[in-house]
XYZ file of C-alpha atoms in Angstrom:
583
model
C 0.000 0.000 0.000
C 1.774 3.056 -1.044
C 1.381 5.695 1.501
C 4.471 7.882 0.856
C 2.090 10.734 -0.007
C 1.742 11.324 3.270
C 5.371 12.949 3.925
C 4.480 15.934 1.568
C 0.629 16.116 2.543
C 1.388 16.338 6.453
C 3.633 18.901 6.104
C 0.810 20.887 3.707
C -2.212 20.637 5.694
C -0.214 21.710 9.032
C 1.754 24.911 6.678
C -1.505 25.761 4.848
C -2.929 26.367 8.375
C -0.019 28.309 9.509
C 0.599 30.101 6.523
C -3.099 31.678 6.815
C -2.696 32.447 11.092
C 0.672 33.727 9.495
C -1.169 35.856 6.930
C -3.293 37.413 9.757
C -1.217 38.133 11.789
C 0.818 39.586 8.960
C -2.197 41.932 8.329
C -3.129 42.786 11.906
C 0.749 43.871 12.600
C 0.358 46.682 9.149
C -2.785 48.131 11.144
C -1.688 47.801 14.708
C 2.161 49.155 14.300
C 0.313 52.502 13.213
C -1.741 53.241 16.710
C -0.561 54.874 19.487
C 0.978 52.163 21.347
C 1.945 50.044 18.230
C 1.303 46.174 18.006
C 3.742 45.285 20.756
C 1.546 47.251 23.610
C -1.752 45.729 21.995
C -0.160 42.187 21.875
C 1.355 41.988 25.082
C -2.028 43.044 26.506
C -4.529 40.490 24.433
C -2.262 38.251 23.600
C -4.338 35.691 25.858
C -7.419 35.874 23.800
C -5.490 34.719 20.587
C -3.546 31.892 22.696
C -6.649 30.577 24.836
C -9.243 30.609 21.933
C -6.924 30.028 18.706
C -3.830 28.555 19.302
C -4.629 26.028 22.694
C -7.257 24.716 20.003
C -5.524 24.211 17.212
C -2.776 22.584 19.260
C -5.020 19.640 20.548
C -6.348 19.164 16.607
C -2.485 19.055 15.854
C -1.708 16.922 18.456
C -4.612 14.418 17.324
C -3.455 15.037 13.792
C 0.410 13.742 14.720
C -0.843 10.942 16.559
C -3.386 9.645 13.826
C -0.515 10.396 11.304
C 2.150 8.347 13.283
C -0.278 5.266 13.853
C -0.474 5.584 9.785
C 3.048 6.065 9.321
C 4.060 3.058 12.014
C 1.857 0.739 10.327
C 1.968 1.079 6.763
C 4.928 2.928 5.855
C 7.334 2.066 9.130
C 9.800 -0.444 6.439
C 13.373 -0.266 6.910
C 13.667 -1.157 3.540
C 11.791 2.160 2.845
C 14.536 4.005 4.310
C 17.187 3.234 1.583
C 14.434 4.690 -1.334
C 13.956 7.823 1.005
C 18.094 8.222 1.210
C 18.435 7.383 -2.211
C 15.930 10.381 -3.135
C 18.345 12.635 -1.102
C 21.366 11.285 -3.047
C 19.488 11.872 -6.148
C 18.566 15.627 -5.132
C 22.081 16.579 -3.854
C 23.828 15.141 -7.531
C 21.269 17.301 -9.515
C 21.820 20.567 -6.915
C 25.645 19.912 -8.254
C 24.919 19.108 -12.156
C 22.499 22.270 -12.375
C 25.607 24.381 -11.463
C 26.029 24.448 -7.379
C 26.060 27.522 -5.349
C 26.138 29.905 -9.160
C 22.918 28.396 -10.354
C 21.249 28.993 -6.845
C 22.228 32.345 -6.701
C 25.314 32.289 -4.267
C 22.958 29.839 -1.858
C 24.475 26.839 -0.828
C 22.762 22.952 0.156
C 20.591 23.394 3.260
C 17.553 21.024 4.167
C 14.043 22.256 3.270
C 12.822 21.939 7.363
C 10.106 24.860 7.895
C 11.400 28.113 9.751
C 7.832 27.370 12.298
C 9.144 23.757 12.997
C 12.598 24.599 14.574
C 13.833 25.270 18.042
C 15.623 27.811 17.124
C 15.565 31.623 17.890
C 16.830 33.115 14.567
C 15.232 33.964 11.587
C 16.209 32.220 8.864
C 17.030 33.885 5.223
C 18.891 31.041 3.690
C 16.559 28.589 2.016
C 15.089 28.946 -1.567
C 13.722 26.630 -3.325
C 16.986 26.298 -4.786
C 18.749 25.356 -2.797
C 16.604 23.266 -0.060
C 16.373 19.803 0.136
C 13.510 18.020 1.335
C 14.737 15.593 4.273
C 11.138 13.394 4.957
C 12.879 11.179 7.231
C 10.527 10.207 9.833
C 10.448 6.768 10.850
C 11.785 4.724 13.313
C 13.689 1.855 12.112
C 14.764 -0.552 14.255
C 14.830 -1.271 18.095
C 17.572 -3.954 18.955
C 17.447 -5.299 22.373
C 20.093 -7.061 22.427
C 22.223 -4.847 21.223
C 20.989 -1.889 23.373
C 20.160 0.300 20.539
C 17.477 2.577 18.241
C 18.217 3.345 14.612
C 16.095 6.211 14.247
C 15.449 8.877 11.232
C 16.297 12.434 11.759
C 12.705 13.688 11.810
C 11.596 11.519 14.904
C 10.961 13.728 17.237
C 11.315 12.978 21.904
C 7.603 12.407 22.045
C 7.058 10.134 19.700
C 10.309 8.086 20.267
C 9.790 8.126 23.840
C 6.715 7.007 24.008
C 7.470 4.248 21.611
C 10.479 3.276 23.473
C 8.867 3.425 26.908
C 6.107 1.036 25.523
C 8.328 -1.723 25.410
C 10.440 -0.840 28.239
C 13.208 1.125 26.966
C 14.315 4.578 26.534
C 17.059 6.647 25.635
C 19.908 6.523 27.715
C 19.210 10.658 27.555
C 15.825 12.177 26.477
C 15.626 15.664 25.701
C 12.294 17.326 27.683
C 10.275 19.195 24.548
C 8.136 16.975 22.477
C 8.959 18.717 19.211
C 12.484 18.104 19.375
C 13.899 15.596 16.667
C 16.915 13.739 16.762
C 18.924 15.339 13.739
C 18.445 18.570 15.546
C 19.588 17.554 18.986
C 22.824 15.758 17.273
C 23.709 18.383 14.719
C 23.077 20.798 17.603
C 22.903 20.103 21.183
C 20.648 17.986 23.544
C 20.794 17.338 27.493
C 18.985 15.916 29.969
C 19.141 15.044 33.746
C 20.624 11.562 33.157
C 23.835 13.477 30.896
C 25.771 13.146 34.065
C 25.854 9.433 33.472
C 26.032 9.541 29.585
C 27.046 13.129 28.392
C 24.755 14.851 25.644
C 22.814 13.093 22.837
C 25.374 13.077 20.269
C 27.701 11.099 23.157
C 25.010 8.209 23.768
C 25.147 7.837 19.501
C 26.803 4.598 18.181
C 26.853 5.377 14.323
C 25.593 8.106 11.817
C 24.527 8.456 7.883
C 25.669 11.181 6.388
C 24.818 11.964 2.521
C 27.489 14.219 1.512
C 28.056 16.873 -1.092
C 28.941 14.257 -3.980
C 25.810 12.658 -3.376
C 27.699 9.520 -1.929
C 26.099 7.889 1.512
C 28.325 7.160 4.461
C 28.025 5.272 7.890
C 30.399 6.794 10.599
C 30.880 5.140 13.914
C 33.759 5.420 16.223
C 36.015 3.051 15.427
C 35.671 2.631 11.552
C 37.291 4.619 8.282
C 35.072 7.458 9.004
C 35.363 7.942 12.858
C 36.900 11.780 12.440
C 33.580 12.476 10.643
C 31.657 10.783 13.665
C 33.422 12.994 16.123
C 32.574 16.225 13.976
C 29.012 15.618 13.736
C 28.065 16.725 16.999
C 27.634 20.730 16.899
C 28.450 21.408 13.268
C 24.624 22.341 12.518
C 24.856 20.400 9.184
C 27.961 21.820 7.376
C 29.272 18.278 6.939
C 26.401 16.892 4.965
C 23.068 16.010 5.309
C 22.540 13.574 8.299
C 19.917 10.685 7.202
C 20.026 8.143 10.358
C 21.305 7.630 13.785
C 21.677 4.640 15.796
C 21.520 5.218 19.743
C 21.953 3.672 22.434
C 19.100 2.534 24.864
C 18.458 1.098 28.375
C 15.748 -0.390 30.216
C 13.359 1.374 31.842
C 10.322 1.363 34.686
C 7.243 2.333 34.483
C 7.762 5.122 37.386
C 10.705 7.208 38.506
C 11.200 7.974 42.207
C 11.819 11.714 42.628
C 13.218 13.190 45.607
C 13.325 17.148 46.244
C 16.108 19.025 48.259
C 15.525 22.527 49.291
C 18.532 24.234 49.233
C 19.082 27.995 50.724
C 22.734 28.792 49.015
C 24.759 27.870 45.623
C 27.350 26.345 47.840
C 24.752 23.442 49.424
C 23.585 23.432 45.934
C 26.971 22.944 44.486
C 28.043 20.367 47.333
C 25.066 18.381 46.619
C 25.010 18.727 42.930
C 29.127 17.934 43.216
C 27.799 14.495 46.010
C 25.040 13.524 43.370
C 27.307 13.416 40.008
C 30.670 12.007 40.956
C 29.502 9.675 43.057
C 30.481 5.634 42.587
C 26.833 4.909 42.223
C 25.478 8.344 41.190
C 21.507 8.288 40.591
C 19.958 8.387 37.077
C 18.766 12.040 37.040
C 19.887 15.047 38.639
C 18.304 18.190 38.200
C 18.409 21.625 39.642
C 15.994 24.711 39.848
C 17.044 28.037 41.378
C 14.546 30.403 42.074
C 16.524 33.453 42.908
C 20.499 33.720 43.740
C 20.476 31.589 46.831
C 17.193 29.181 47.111
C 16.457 26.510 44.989
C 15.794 22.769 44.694
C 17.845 19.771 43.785
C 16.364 16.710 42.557
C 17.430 13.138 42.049
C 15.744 10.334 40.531
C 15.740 6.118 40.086
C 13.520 4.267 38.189
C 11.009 2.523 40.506
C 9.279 -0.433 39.520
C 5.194 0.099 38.826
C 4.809 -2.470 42.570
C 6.925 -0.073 44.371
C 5.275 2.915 43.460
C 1.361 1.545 43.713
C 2.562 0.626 47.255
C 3.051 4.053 48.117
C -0.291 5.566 46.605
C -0.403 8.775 48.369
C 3.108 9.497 46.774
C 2.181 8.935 43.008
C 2.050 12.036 41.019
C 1.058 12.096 37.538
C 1.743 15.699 36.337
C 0.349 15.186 32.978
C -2.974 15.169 34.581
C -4.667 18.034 32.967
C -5.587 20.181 36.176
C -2.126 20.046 37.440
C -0.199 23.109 37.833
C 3.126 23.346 35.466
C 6.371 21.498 37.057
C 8.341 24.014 38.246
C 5.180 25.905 39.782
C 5.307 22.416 41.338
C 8.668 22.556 42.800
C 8.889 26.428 43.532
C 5.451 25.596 46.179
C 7.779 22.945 47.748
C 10.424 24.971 48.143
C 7.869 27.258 49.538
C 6.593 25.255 51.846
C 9.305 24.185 52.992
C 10.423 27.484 53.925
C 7.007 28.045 56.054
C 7.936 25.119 58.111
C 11.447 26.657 58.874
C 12.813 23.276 57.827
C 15.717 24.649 55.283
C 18.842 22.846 56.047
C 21.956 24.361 57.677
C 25.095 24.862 55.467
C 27.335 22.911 57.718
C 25.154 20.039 57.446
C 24.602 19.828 54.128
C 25.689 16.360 52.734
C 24.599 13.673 50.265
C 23.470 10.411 52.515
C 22.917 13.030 55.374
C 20.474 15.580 54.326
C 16.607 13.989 54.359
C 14.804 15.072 51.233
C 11.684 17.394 51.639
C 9.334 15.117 49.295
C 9.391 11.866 47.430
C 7.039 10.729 44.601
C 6.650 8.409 42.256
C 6.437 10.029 38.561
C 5.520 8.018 35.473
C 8.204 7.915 33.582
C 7.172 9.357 30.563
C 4.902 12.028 32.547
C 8.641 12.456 33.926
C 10.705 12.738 30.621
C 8.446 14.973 29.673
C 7.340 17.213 33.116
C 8.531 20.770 31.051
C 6.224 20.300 28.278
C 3.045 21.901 30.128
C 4.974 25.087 30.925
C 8.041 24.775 28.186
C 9.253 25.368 31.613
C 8.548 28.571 32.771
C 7.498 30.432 29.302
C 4.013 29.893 29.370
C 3.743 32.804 32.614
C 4.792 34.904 30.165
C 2.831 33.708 27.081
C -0.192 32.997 28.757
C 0.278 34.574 32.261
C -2.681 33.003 34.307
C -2.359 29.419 32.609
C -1.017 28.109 36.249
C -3.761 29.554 38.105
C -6.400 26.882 39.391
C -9.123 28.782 37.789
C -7.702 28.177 34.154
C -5.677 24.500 35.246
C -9.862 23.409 35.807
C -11.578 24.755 32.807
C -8.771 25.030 29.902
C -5.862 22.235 31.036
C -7.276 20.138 29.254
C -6.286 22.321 26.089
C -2.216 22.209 27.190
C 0.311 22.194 26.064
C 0.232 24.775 23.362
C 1.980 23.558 20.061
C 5.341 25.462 20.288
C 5.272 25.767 16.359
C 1.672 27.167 16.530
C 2.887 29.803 18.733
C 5.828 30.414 16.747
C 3.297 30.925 13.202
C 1.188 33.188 15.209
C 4.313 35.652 16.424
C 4.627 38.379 13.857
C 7.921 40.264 13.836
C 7.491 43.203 15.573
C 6.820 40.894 18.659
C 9.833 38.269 17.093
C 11.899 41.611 17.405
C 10.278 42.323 20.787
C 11.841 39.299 22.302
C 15.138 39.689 20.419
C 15.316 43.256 22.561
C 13.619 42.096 26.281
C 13.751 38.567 26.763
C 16.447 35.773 27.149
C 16.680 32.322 26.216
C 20.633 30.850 26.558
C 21.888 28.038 27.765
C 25.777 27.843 29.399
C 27.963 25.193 29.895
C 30.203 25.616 32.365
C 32.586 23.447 34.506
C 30.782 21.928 37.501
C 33.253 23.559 40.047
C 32.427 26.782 38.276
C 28.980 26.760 39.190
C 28.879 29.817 41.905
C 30.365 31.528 39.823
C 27.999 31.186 36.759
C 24.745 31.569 39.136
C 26.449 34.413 40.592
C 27.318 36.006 36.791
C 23.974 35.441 35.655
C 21.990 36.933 38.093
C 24.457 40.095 37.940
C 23.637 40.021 34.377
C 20.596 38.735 33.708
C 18.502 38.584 36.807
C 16.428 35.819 35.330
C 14.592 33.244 37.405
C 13.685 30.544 37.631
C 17.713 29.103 36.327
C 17.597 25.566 34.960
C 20.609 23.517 36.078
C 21.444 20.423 34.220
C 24.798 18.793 35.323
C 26.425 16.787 32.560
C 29.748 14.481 31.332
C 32.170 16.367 29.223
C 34.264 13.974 27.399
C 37.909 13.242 25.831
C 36.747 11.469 21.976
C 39.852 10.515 20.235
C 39.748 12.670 17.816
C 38.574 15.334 19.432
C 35.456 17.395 18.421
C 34.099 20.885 19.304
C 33.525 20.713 22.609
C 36.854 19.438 25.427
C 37.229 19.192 29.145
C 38.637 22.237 30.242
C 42.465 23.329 29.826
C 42.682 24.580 33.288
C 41.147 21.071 34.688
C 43.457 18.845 32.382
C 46.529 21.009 33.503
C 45.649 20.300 37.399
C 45.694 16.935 36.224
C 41.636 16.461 37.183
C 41.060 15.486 34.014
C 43.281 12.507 31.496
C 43.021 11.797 28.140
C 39.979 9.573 27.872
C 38.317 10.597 30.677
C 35.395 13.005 31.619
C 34.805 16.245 33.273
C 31.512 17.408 34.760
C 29.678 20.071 33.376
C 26.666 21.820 34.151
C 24.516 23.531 31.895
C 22.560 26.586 33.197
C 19.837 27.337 31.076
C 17.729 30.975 31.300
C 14.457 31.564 30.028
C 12.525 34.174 31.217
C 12.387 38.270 31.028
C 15.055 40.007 32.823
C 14.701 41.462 36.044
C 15.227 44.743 35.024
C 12.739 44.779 32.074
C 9.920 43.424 34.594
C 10.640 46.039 36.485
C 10.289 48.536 33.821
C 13.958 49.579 33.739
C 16.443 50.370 31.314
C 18.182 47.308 29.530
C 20.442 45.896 26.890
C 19.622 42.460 25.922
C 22.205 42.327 22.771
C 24.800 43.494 25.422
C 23.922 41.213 28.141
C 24.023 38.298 25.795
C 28.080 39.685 24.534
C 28.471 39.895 28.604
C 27.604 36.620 29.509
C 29.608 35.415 26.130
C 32.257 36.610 27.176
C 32.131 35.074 30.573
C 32.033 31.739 29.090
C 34.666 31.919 26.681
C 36.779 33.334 29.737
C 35.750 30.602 31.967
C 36.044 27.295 29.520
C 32.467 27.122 28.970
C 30.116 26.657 25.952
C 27.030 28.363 24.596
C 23.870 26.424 23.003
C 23.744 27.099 19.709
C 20.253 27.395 18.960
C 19.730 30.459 20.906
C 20.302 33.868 19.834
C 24.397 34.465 19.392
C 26.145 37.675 19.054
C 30.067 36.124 19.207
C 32.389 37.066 16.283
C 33.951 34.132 14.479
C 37.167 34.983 16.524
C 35.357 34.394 19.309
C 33.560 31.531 17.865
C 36.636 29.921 17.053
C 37.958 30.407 20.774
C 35.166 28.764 22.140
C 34.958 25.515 20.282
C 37.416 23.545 19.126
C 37.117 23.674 15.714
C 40.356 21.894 14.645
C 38.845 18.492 13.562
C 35.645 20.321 12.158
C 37.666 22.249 9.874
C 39.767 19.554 8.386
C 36.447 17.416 8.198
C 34.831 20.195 6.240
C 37.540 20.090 3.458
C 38.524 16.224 3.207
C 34.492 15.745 2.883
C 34.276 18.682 0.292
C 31.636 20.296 2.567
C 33.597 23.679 1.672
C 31.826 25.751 -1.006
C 28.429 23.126 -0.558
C 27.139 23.455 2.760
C 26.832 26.107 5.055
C 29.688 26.557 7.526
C 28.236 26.343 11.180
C 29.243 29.843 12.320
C 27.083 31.292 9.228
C 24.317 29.585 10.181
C 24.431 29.890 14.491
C 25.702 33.464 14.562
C 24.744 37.323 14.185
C 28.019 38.843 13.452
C 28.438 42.260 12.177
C 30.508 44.383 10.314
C 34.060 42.665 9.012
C 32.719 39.431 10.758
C 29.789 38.775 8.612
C 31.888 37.863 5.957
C 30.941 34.307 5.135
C 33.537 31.372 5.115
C 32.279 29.140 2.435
């Protein structure tokens, strides 16, 4: 039964409905810009009414849509013998981008995949593809789960939710799963992906056991570690597609419960929350997830997690908390009201007594663990207060939940770009990796700079990979002799995604110059910045803070040079002499 229709036609009906919200919106900026206030004062004001009646809507007929279009997919078209065709398509567009004249023919525009701007993560505003130049990439099937081996061969296109849920179905998961649904696996291994279990198993790309790549000739290669291509396997990871066009990924899985056991430590300082976060991570036996939220400079909550079999937790009843219920209040509402009361009862620990296998948590409960792979989704963390500010109120949780969570893309379709531009100038989204003994220092930076609560703290394995690709342990760790050549360091990322302080309070503020600040800081203190986030480094300063060494000699002995876009073209915002593209 051929089916393969449905890869274009899926991707029609869902842009033929953005593409008219788009048009409106489109229409209603023209008129608004002109009043008194402009659009941004009339959208920040009724925003609500277009979220709660249009887009909460059309996200649950989306959400039905994907799920009636994956039970199609997984049982007519899900062949791995299907996959080859689907690669061999790719092949047979990349050889005709090159015998139609390259880069001259497209008008200076060089090979870049075909994905929608309303479908990505990312922050920036694209202005690269044509239809010249684009390639479709419908790669969205899973292939193959082999339990013996450990592993998923997955398409780029599969996004967490679906994978997870298929994986969790059958008792596996990813040895790390990324929190937002809409994430896909090319992004998060062309990009960047972490999760509270990367302190066991590093980021996404470092759980991966071989890649495709289609490359500018058109020819199809498997990379893994260990074979004639492992230099391109280690440059994969962060290059944002300049290598070639990734077509499949094998990862590795593990076994899984039905429930994870999550236990919650209030914590009144960074140092108790870097001593714990230090006791939970380096540990012999550290626990599967760690996790961190700080709600201003000092007071936050760590959390660590086990899976828990589906006896132990129905034993324990009053402890079982399924947050995907619809009334339920977003997760780290959820934690900040334990950390509250907490604080009421005058139970937060003392400094000096602060200690892994000491301390008591405040609360334990028993998650499902997809409910708990999953427990940002609601709120896409702490957003939603700003998108849709009484969405956590018990009022709304009772009437609308049932309508979360809102489709990020739909969001993203109904954001014209005075408001896109609005963010750009008054909001932050970043991510930092920094060394794990580094960590008062980076909460301390980032509230000087950004004052931006709540701070997401992830802690996660940074590892030696022989070669070596973008991202290292850090030269001042390797020189005390903390860290040896095939060995790890810990990281932790600290992610920020909220307003600034000073724009809530109405002040004066300089987003472009707080993101240069904080930059700066990272470069200076061995860290790393996501990539999909809004970047305003030079390529000097690119250049200084990855290792680009192995990319670059990847880019020309795969003759990426001249076909795909470098990385820093894509990722950055550079200005002046910078923006000078390196082909």
């Amino acid at each position: 039964m051929d089916l393969s229709w449905i890869d274009v036609t899926d991707m029609r009906v869902v842009g033929g409905i953005l593409a008219v919200l788009a048009a409106v919106y489109l229409i209603l900026d023209a008129y608004v810009s002109r009043t008194r206030d402009g659009w941004i004062g009339f959208w920040l004001e009724f925003r609500w009414i277009l979220i709660v009646f249009i887009v909460l809507p059309l996200s649950r007929g989306l959400s039905a849509y994907w799920r009636l279009r994956d039970f199609v997919y997984d049982t007519f078209l899900a062949k791995p013998h299907l996959h080859s065709s689907r690669v061999a398509e790719i092949q047979r567009r990349v050889k005709a981008f090159r015998a139609a004249g390259g880069p001259k023919a497209a008008g200076g525009r060089l090979l870049c995949t075909s994905r929608p701007q309303w479908l990505r993560t990312t922050l920036r505003q694209m202005d690269y593809q044509t239809s010249k130049n684009a390639i479709p990439i419908p790669l969205f099937d899973i292939l193959e789960l082999d339990t013996e081996a450990l592993t998923v061969r997955v398409e780029p296109s599969v996004t967490m939710g679906r994978l997870s849920r298929f994986l969790i179905a059958r008792g596996y998961c990813l040895q790390v799963v990324p929190e937002l649904d809409e994430l896909t696996v090319g992004g998060l291994i062309n990009g960047y992906g972490v999760e509270t279990s990367s302190h066991k198993y590093g980021l996404v790309a470092d759980t991966a056991t071989a890649y495709e790549v289609v490359l500018s000739s058109g020819e199809v290669v498997t990379a893994t570690p260990d074979n004639e291509y492992a230099d391109l396997f280690h440059a994969v990871p962060w290059s944002y597609g300049a290598l070639g066009f990734l077509v499949c990924a094998t990862l590795r899985v593990r076994k899984a419960e039905k429930y994870v056991k999550l236990s919650y430590y209030p914590t009144r300082t960074t140092e108790e929350t870097t001593t714990l976060f230090d006791g939970l991570t380096v540990s012999d036996s550290p626990p599967n997830f760690v996790e961190g939220l700080m709600y201003n400079k000092n007071e936050g909550v760590v959390m660590s997690g086990d899976f828990a079999p589906e006896s132990e937790a129905l034993a324990h009843p009053d402890q079982i908390n399924d947050i995907t219920i619809w009334h339920k209040t977003y997760f780290g509402e959820h934690v900040q009201n334990i950390l509250n009361d907490f604080k009421k009862a005058g139970s937060l620990t003392a400094a000096s007594s602060f200690a892994v296998g000491v301390t008591k948590p405040a609360v334990v409960e028993y998650i499902p663990t997809v409910a708990y792979f999953h427990r940002h989704v609601k709120g896409i963390f702490w957003e939603m207060k700003l998108i849709l500010p009484f969405g956590h109120h018990a009022w709304f949780r009772y009437l609308f939940g049932w309508s979360l969570p809102a489709s990020i893309p739909l969001i993203k379709a109904t954001q014209p770009p005075s408001l896109t531009k609005f963010y750009q100038d008054r909001h932050i989204a970043q991510d930092g990796l920094v060394p794990l003994e580094k960590l008062p220092q980076g909460i301390e930076f980032f509230h000087k700079n950004f004052e931006c609560y709540p701070l997401w703290l992830c802690p996660h394995k940074l590892c030696f990979t022989s070669p070596q690709g973008m991202l290292r342990p850090s030269k001042e760790a390797v020189a005390r002799g903390l860290v040896k050549p095939g060995k790890w360091e810990q990281y932790v990322d600290i992610g920020c995604y909220y307003s600034p302080g000073p724009i809530l309070r109405g002040e004066e503020y300089d987003c472009v110059q707080a993101r240069k600040n904080y930059e700066q800081f990272l470069i200076e203190n061995s860290g790393y910045q996501a990539l999909y986030a809004i970047t305003e480094m030079t390529r000097d300063q690119w250049a200084t803070m990855f290792d680009t060494e192995l990319y670059d000699k990847c880019r020309t002995k795969y003759d990426a040079v001249g076909w795909f876009m470098d990385a820093y073209d894509k990722v950055c915002r550079p200005k002046g002499e910078a923006a000078k593209k390196r082909s």
